[in-house]
XYZ file of C-alpha atoms in Angstrom:
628
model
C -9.412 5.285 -29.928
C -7.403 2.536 -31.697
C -7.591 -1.091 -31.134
C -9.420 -4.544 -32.329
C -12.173 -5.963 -32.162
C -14.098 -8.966 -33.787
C -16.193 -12.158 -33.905
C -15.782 -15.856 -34.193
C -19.397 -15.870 -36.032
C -21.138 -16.408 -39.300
C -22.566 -12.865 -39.406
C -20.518 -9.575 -39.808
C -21.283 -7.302 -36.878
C -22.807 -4.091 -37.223
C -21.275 -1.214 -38.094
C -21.860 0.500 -34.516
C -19.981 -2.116 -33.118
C -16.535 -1.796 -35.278
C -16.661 2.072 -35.050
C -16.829 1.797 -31.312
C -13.482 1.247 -31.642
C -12.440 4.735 -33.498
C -11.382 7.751 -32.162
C -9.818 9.955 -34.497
C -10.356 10.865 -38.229
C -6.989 9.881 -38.952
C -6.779 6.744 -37.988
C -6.373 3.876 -40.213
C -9.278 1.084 -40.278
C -8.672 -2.205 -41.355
C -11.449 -4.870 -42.371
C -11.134 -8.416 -42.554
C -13.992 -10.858 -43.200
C -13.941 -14.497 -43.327
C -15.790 -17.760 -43.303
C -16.714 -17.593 -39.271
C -14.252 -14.575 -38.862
C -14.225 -10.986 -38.633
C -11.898 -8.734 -37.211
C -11.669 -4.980 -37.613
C -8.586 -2.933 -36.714
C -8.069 0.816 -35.948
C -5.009 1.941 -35.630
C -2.567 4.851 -35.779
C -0.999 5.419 -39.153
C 2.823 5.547 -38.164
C 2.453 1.990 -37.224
C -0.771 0.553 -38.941
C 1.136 -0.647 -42.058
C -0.439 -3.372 -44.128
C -2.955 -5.624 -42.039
C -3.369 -8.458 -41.703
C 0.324 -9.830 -42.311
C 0.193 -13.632 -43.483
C 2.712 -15.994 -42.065
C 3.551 -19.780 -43.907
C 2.948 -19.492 -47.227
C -0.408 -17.446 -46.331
C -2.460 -19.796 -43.871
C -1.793 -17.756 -40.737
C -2.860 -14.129 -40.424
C -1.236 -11.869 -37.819
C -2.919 -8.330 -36.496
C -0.658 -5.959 -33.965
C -2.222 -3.604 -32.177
C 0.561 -1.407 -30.726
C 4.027 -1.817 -30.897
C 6.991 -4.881 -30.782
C 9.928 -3.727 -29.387
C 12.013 -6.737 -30.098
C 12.639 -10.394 -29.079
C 14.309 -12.860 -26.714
C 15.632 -13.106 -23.279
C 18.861 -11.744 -21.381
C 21.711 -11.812 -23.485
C 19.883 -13.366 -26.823
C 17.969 -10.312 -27.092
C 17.563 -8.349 -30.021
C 15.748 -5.276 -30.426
C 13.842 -4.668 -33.406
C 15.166 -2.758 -36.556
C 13.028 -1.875 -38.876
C 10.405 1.159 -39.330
C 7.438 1.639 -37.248
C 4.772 0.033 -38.543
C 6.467 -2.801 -39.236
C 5.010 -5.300 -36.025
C 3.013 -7.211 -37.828
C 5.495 -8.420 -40.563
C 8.013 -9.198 -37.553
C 5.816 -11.249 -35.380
C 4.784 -13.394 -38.778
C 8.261 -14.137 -39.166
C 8.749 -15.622 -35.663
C 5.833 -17.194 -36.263
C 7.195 -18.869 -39.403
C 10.329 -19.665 -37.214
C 8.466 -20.585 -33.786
C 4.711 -20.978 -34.105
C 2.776 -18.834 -30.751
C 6.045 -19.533 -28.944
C 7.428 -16.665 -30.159
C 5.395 -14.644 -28.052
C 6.994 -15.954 -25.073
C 9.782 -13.756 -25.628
C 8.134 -10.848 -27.172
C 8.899 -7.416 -25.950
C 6.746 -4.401 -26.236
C 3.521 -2.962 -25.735
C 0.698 -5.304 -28.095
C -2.658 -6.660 -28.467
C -2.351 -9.532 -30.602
C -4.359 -11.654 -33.224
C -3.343 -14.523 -34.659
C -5.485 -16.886 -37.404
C -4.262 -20.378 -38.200
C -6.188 -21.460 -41.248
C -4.219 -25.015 -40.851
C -4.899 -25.078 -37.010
C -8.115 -23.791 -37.591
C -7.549 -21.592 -34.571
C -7.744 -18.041 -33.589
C -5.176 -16.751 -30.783
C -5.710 -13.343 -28.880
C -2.377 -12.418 -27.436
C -1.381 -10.161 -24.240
C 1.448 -8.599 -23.876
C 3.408 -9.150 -20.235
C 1.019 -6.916 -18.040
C -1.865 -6.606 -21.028
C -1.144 -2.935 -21.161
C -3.593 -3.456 -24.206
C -6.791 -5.499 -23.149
C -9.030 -7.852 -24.932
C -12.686 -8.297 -23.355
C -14.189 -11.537 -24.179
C -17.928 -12.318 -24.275
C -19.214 -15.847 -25.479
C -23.004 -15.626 -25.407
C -23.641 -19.351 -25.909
C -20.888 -21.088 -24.817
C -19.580 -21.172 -28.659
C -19.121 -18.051 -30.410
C -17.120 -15.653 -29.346
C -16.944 -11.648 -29.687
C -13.798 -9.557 -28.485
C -13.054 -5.982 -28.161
C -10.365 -3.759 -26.696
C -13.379 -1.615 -25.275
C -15.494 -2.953 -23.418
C -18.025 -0.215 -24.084
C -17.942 -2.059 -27.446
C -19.154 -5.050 -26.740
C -23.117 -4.894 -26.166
C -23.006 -3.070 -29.828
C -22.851 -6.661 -30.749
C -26.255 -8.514 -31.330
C -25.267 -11.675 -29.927
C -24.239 -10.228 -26.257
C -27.058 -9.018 -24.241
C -24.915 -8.449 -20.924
C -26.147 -7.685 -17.223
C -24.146 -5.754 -14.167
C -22.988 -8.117 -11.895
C -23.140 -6.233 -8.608
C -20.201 -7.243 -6.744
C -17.616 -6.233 -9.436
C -19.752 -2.991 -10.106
C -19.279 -2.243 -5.956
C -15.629 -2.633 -6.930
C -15.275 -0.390 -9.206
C -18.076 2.417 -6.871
C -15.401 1.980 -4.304
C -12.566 0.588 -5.367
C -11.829 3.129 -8.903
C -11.335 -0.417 -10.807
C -11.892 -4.220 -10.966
C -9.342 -6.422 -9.692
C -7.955 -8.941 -11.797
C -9.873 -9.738 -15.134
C -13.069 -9.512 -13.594
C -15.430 -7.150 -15.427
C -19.082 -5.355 -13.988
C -20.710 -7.019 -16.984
C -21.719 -10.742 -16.341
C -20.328 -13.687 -18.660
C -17.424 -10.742 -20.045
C -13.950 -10.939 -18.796
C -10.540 -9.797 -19.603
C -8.079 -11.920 -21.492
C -5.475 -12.348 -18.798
C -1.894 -10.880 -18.704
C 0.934 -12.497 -20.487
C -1.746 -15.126 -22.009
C -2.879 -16.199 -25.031
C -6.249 -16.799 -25.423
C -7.017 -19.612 -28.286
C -10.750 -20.508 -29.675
C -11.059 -24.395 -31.810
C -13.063 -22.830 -34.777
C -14.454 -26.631 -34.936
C -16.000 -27.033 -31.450
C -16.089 -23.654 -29.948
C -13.324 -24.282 -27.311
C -11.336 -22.056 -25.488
C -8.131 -22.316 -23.865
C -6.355 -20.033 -22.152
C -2.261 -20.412 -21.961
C -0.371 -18.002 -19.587
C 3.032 -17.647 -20.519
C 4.065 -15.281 -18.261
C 3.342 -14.169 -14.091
C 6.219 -11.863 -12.533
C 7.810 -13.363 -9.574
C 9.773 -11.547 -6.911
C 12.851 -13.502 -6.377
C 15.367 -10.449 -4.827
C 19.366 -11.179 -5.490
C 21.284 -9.889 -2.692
C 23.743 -7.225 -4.138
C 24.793 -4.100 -3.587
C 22.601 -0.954 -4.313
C 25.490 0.973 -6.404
C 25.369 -2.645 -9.014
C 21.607 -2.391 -9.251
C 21.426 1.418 -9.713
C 24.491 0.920 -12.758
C 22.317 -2.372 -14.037
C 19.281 -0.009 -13.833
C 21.151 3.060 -15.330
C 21.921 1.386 -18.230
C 19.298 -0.715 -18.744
C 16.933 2.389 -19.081
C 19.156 4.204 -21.230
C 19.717 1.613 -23.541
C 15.510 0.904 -23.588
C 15.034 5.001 -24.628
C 18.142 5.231 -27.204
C 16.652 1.986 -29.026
C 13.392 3.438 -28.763
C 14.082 6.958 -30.684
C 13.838 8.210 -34.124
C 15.936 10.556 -35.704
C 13.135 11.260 -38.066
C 10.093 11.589 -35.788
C 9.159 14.032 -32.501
C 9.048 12.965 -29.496
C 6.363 14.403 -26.537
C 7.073 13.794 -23.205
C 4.205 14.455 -20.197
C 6.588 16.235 -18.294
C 5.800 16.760 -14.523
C 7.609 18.357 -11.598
C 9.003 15.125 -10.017
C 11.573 12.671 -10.769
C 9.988 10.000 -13.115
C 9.089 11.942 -16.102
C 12.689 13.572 -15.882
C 14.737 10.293 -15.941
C 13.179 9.983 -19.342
C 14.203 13.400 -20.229
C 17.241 12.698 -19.087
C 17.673 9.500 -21.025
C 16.448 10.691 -24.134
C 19.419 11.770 -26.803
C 17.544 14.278 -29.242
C 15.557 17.734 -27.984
C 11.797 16.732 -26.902
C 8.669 18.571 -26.331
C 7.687 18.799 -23.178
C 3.415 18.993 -21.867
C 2.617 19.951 -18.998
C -1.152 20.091 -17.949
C -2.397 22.163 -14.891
C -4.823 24.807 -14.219
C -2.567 27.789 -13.126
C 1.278 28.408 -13.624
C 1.710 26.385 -9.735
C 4.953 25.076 -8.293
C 5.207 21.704 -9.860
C 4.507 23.776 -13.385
C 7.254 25.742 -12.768
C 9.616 22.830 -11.601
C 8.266 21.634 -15.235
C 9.064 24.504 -16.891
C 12.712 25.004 -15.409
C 13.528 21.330 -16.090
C 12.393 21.277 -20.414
C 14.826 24.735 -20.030
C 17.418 23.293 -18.470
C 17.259 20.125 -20.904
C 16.938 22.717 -24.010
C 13.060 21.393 -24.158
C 10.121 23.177 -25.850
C 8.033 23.389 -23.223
C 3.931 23.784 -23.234
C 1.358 24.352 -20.549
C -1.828 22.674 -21.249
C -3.442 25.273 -19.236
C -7.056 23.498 -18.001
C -10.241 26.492 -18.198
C -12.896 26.053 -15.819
C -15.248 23.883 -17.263
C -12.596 21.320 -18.475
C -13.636 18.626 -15.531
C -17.283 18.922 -17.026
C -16.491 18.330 -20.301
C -14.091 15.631 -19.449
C -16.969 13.981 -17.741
C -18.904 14.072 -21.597
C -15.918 12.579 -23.535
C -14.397 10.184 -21.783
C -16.136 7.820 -20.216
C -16.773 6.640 -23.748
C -12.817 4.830 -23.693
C -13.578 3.483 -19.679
C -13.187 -0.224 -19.307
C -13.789 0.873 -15.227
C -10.142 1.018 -14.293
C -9.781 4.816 -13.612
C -12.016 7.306 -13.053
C -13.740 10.047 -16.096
C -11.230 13.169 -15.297
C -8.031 10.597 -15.338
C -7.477 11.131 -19.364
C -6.289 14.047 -18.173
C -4.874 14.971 -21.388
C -7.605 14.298 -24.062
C -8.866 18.014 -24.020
C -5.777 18.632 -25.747
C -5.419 15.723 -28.190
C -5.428 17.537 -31.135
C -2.678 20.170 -29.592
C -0.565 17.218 -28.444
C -1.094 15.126 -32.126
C -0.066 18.325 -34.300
C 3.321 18.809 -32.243
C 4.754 15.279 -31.589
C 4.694 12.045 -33.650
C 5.024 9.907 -30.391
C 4.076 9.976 -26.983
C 5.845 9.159 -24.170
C 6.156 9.052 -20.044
C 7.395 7.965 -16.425
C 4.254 5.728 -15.581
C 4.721 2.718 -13.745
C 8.427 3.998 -11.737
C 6.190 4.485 -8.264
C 5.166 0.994 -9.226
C 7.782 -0.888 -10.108
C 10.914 0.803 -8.518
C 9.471 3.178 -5.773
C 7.823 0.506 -3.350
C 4.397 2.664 -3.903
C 2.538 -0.772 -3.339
C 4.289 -1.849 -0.399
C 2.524 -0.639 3.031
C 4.949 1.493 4.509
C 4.471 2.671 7.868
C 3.630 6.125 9.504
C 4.237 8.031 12.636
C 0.980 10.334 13.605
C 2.171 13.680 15.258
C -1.339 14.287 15.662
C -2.272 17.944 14.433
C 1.045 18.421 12.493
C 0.519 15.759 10.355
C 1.774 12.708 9.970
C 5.240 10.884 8.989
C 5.665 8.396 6.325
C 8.846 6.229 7.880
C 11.261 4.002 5.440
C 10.017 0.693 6.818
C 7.678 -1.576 5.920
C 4.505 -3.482 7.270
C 4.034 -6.955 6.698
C 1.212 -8.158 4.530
C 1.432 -11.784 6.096
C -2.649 -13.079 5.090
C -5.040 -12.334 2.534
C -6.594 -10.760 5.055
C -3.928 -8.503 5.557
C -3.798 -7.849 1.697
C -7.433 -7.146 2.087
C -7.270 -4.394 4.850
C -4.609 -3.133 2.755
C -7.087 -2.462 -0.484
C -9.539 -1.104 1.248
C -7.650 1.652 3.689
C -9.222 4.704 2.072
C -12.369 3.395 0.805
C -15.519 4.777 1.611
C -17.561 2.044 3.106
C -20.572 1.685 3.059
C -21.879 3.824 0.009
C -25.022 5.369 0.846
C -26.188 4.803 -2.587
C -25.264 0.936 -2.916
C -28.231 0.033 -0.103
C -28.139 -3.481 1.171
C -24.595 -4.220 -0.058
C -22.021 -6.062 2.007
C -19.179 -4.316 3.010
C -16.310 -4.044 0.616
C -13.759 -6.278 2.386
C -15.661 -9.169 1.798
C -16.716 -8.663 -1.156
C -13.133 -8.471 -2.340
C -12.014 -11.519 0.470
C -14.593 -13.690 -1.628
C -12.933 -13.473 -5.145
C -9.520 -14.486 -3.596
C -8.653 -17.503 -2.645
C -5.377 -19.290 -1.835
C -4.364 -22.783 -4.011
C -1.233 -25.457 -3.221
C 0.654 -22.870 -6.259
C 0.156 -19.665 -4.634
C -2.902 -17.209 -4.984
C -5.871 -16.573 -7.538
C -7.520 -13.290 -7.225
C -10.149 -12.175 -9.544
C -9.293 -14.832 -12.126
C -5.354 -13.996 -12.050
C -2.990 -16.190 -10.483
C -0.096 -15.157 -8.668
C 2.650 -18.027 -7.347
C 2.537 -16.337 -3.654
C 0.810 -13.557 -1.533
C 3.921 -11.395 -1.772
C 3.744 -11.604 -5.473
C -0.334 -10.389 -5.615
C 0.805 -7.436 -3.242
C 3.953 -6.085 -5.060
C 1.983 -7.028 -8.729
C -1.316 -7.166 -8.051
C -2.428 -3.663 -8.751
C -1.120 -3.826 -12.534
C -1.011 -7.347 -13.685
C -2.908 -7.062 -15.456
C -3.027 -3.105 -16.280
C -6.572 -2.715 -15.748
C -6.465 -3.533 -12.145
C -4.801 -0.272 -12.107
C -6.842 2.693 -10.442
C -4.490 4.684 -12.868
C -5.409 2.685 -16.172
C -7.401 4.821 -17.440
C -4.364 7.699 -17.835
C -2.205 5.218 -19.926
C -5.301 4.048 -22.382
C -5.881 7.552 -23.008
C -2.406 8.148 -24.178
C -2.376 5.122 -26.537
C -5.677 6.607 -27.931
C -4.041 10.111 -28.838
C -0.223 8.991 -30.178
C 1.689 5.909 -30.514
C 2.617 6.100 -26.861
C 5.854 4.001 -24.255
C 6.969 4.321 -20.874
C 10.144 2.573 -20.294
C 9.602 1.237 -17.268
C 7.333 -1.623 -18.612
C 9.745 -2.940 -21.065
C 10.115 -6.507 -20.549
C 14.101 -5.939 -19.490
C 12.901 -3.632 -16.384
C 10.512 -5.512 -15.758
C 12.347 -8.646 -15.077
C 15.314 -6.298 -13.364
C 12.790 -5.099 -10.787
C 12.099 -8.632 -9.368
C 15.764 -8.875 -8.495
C 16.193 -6.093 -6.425
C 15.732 -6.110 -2.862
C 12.789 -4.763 -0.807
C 15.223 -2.241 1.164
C 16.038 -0.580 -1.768
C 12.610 0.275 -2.568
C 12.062 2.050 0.711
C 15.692 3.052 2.037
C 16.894 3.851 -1.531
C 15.807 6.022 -4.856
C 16.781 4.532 -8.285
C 14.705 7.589 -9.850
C 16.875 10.433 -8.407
C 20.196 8.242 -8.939
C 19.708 8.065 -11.971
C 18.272 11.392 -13.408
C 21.854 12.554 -11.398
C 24.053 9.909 -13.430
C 22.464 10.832 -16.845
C 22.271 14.319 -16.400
C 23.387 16.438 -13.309
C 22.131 19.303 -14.520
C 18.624 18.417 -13.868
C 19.122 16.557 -10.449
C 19.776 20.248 -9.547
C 16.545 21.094 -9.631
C 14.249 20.241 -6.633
C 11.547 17.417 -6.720
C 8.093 19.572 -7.164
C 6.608 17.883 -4.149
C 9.796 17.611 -1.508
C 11.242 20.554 -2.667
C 14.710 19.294 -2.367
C 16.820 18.763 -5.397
C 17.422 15.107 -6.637
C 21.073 14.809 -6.384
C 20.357 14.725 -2.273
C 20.891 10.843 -1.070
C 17.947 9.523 0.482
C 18.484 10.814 4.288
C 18.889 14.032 3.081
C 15.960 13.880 0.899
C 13.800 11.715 3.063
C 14.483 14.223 6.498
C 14.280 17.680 4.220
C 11.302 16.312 2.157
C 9.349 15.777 5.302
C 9.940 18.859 6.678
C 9.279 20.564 3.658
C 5.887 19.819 3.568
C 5.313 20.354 6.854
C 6.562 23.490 6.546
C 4.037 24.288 3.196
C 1.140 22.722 5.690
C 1.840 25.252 8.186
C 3.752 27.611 7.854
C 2.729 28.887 4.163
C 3.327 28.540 0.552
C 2.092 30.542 -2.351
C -1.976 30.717 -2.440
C -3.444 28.900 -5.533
C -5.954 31.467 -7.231
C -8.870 28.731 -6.298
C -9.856 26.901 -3.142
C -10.085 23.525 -5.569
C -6.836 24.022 -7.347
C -3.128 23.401 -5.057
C 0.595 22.623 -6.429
C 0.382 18.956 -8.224
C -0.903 19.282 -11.884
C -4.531 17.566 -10.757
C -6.927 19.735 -8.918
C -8.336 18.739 -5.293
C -11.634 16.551 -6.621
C -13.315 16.916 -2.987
C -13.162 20.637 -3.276
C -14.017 20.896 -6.772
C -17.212 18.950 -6.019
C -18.207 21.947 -4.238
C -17.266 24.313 -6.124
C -18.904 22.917 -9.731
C -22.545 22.381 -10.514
C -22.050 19.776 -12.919
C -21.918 16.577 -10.608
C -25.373 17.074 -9.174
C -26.450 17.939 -12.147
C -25.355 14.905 -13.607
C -26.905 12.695 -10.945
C -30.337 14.790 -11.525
C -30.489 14.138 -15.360
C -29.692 10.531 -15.031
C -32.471 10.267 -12.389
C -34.256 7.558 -14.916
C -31.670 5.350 -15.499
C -30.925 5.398 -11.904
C -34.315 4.618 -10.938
C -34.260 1.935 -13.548
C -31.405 0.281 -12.244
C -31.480 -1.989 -8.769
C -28.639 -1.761 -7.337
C -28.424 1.994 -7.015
C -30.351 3.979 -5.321
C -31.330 7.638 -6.589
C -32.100 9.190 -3.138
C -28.789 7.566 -1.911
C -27.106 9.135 -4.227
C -28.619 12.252 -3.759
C -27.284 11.494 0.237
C -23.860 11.065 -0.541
C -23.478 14.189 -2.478
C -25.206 15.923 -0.165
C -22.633 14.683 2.733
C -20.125 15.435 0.744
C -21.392 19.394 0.394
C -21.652 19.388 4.495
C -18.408 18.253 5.066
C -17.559 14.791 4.277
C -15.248 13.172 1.628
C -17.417 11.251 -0.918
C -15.602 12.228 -3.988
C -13.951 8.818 -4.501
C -17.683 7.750 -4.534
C -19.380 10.340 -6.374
C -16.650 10.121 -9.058
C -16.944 6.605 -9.732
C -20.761 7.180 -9.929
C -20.864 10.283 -12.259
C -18.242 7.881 -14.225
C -20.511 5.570 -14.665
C -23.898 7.502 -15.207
C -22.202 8.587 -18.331
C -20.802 5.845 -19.725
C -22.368 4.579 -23.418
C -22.851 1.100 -22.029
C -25.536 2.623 -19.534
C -27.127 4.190 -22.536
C -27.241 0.941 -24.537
C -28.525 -1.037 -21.417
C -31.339 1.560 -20.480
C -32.619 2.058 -24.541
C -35.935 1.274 -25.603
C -36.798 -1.838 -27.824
C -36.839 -0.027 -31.227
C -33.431 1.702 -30.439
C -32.264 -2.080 -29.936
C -33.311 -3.580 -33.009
C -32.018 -0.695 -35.102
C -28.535 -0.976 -33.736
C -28.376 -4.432 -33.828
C -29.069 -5.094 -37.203
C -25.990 -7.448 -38.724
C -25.228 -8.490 -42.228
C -25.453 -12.222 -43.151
C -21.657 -12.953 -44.468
């Protein structure tokens, strides 16, 4: 994995620690130690370049972890031109022009850290929706120690963390922690669009937030937002690409991934990941043909879910569940093809009203009717019942724990400026219910799918660039639910591929939304009932993710998992080993526990569990530090 991490401290951390923060073999590590300083990068050669950058005449050091896309604000912006590693040296030279205001207007994808020798100050920087996190722990109220994994962090000798229980139920039922809330007491998140700044004199910290969206809609037309949005994506992908590097796309068989395509000016390759050649890898496959794509099927065997469950929790910071880096089974496949990543994450989001409650129509043992209209969220309470409307509560191996509504209902609370949840303040309810669930990122039950990516490539999706970002709070709610910007598009940048049909509807894109929303419904409950080609397993269907509650059944490996971690289980008291045993067993007679039993089996296997659970001597070796 690439990323920072560091220490405001006298001692150099040990080695575990820093290398907590590698991945591959390639990457490219930087070291920097200094008189109550360390920080140690890993990063991905195309844009390491030379780090740290100095800034004024060498008394301010700059680290980028990611990628700057440009800089400034409507019609005063201006993307950056220059090769790709070159972040660092263009955020020191706003710095030299602005001091940390430039990062007000900063576009792009970034983990930032900035050291003021003159200030005598160190600045951790998020980017608008901290798509790259920084985890803070300050054992004694002084020091500090940061790291973009928060597996990282008890590596360090001076933090000796403990689970607090309520944001641990979170994630058990939730698949993440709201806000910048963490499981680990005295850790949080650096929050989004913030910059976090420690006093190396006294210890201080100060937290500035620079930037909170805020949905003010502009009544116009839909045809002037879809052109606006049109363009504005276009434009985003065409600065974006290379000429000289290879672009990957994670293609699927809807709409979002193939606006991208569509917007993208050179020939791509195309991934696709399922188990079996199914309907929505087929819609993949005819769309990278149509577009003159390479296309590849990342074809899953049967034991890839259990070996996902060994690799990856090691990159969780509990947003996400083990099996959602779908695609690091095939890093090395993926990283010899392409030079650079990308995707259509974040459209449901942002410009699909996925987050709005939208209402239904039961027709009892047909199915049931999602309808274009939306239910209010007028309370926090409201909010609340909408978080929790698929959670399994109570968890039969969390015994004694209040239920999950209130456990969520007692981290928000309302202020005379809007709403605080978890630690992140939003300016009004209807801003924490359209933003909530990815400002920052990590709240994100997804989360752990876009880490993964940065991990493997340099990796963007458009749709968080700081220009759609700010174009989405303009448009108004109808078009979210009554309209689709996705399918309008793909059909104004290429036609061609609004031919094809939308894996899951099974109507083609260029349909307007009556069409599509009338023939869509029908068409699946037509594939519910009437028939549709038979999958070659009972755990596998048509979307490129298999059915989790069916594959519990049908693999070994997460009772077996439970089983061997029946010590640490035991050892732990908030979860209960027989309880656990219970819910799987429910699960096998019938019930749906998955969302459960995957958060659990994610969390059995994380390293943090290891490092909490080891014995004394397997402490003091790996905490050994070096005196600077």
């Amino acid at each position: 994995m690439v990323g920072l991490c560091g220490a405001v401290d006298d001692r150099t951390p040990p080695d575990a620690f820093v290398d907590a923060i590698a991945w591959r073999d390639d990457e490219v590590a930087h070291r920097f130690v200094d008189d109550g300083l360390s920080v140690f990068g890993s990063f991905h050669p195309l844009l390491s370049g030379e780090q740290p950058v100095r800034a004024r005449n060498g008394e301010a050091l700059i680290w980028v972890w990611g990628d700057v896309y440009g800089f400034g604000a409507d019609e005063s912006y201006v993307p950056r031109d220059g090769p790709p590693d070159g972040s660092a040296r263009y955020c020191a030279d706003l710095y030299d022009q602005y001091g940390m205001d430039f990062v007000r207007e900063l576009n792009g994808d970034f983990g930032l850290v900035v050291y003021d020798r003159t200030a005598g100050t160190v600045s951790l920087v998020t980017d608008r929706v901290a798509t790259r996190p920084f985890f803070l722990a300050r054992p004694d109220g002084g020091r500090l120690v940061f790291s973009s994994q928060l597996q990282a962090l008890p590596l360090h000798p001076d933090v000796n963390p403990e689970f607090e229980a309520p944001h641990l139920q979170e994630y058990f039922q939730l698949r993440r922690v709201l806000g910048v809330e963490t499981p680990l007491s005295g850790v949080r998140e650096v929050p989004p669009g913030s910059i976090a700044t420690v006093d190396l004199a006294d210890g201080s910290l100060s937290v500035d937030t620079y930037w909170r969206p805020s949905y003010e809609p502009v009544d116009e037309d839909f045809e002037t937002y879809l052109d606006r949005f049109t363009d504005t994506f276009q434009t985003v992908v065409q600065e974006w690409t290379r000429d000289d590097l290879d672009y990957g796309i994670l293609l699927s068989g809807g709409s979002d991934s193939r606006l991208v395509q569509a917007a993208m000016d050179q020939p791509v390759t195309a991934f696709h990941i399922a188990d079996w050649m199914s309907r929505e890898a087929n819609v993949a496959s005819e769309a990278a043909d149509t577009a003159g794509d390479e296309f590849h099927l990342l074809q899953r065997d049967p034991d890839h879910e259990a070996a996902a469950l060994e690799r990856n929790p090691a990159i969780s910071n509990f947003s996400g569940w083990f099996d959602q880096a779908y695609f690091t089974g095939f890093d090395d496949e993926i990283s010899e093809e392409v030079d650079v990543l990308v995707s259509g994450l974040y459209a449901d989001s942002l410009f699909k009203g996925s987050k709005l409650d939208a209402r239904s129509l039961s027709l009892g043992p047909v199915g049931t009717l999602k309808l274009p209209f939306r239910n209010p969220v007028e309370s926090v309470e409201d909010y609340v019942s909408l978080t929790t409307t698929e959670v399994v509560d109570p968890v039969s191996y969390l015994p004694e724990r209040p239920p999950i509504d209130s456990v969520i209902a007692d981290n928000i609370r309302e202020t005379r400026d809007g709403v605080v949840s978890h630690g992140v303040e939003y300016g009004s309810l209807q801003d924490l219910v359209l933003y909530g669930d990815f400002y920052p990122m990590g709240a994100d039950t997804d989360a752990t799918f876009s880490r993964s990516l940065m991990h493997m490539r340099p990796y963007r999706t458009p749709f968080l660039d700081n220009r759609l970002l700010d174009l989405q709070q303009q448009v108004p709610m109808r078009y979210f639910l009554r309209r689709d910007f996705i399918d309008r598009a793909v059909e104004q940048l290429s036609p061609e591929l609004a031919e094809l049909p939308h894996a899951r509807t099974g109507m083609p894109l260029k349909h307007r939304f009556p069409v599509d929303w009338v023939g869509g419904n029908l068409k699946g409950l037509w594939r519910k009932h009437v028939g549709d080609e038979t999958p070659p397993e009972d755990h596998l269907d048509h979307s490129p993710w298999p059915d989790r509650a069916a594959l519990v059944r049908a693999r070994n490996f997460p009772v077996e998992t439970i089983v061997e971690n029946q010590e640490a289980i035991r050892a732990l008291p908030f979860i209960d080993y027989e309880g656990a045993l219970d819910s799987y067993r429910a699960h096998m007679a019938g019930d749906d526990e998955s969302p459960v039993l995957y958060s659990l089996l994610t969390f059995l296997e994380t390293p943090l569990l290891d490092r909490m659970t080891e014995s004394d001597d397997e402490a003091s070796e790996r905490r050994t530090v070096v005196k600077q």
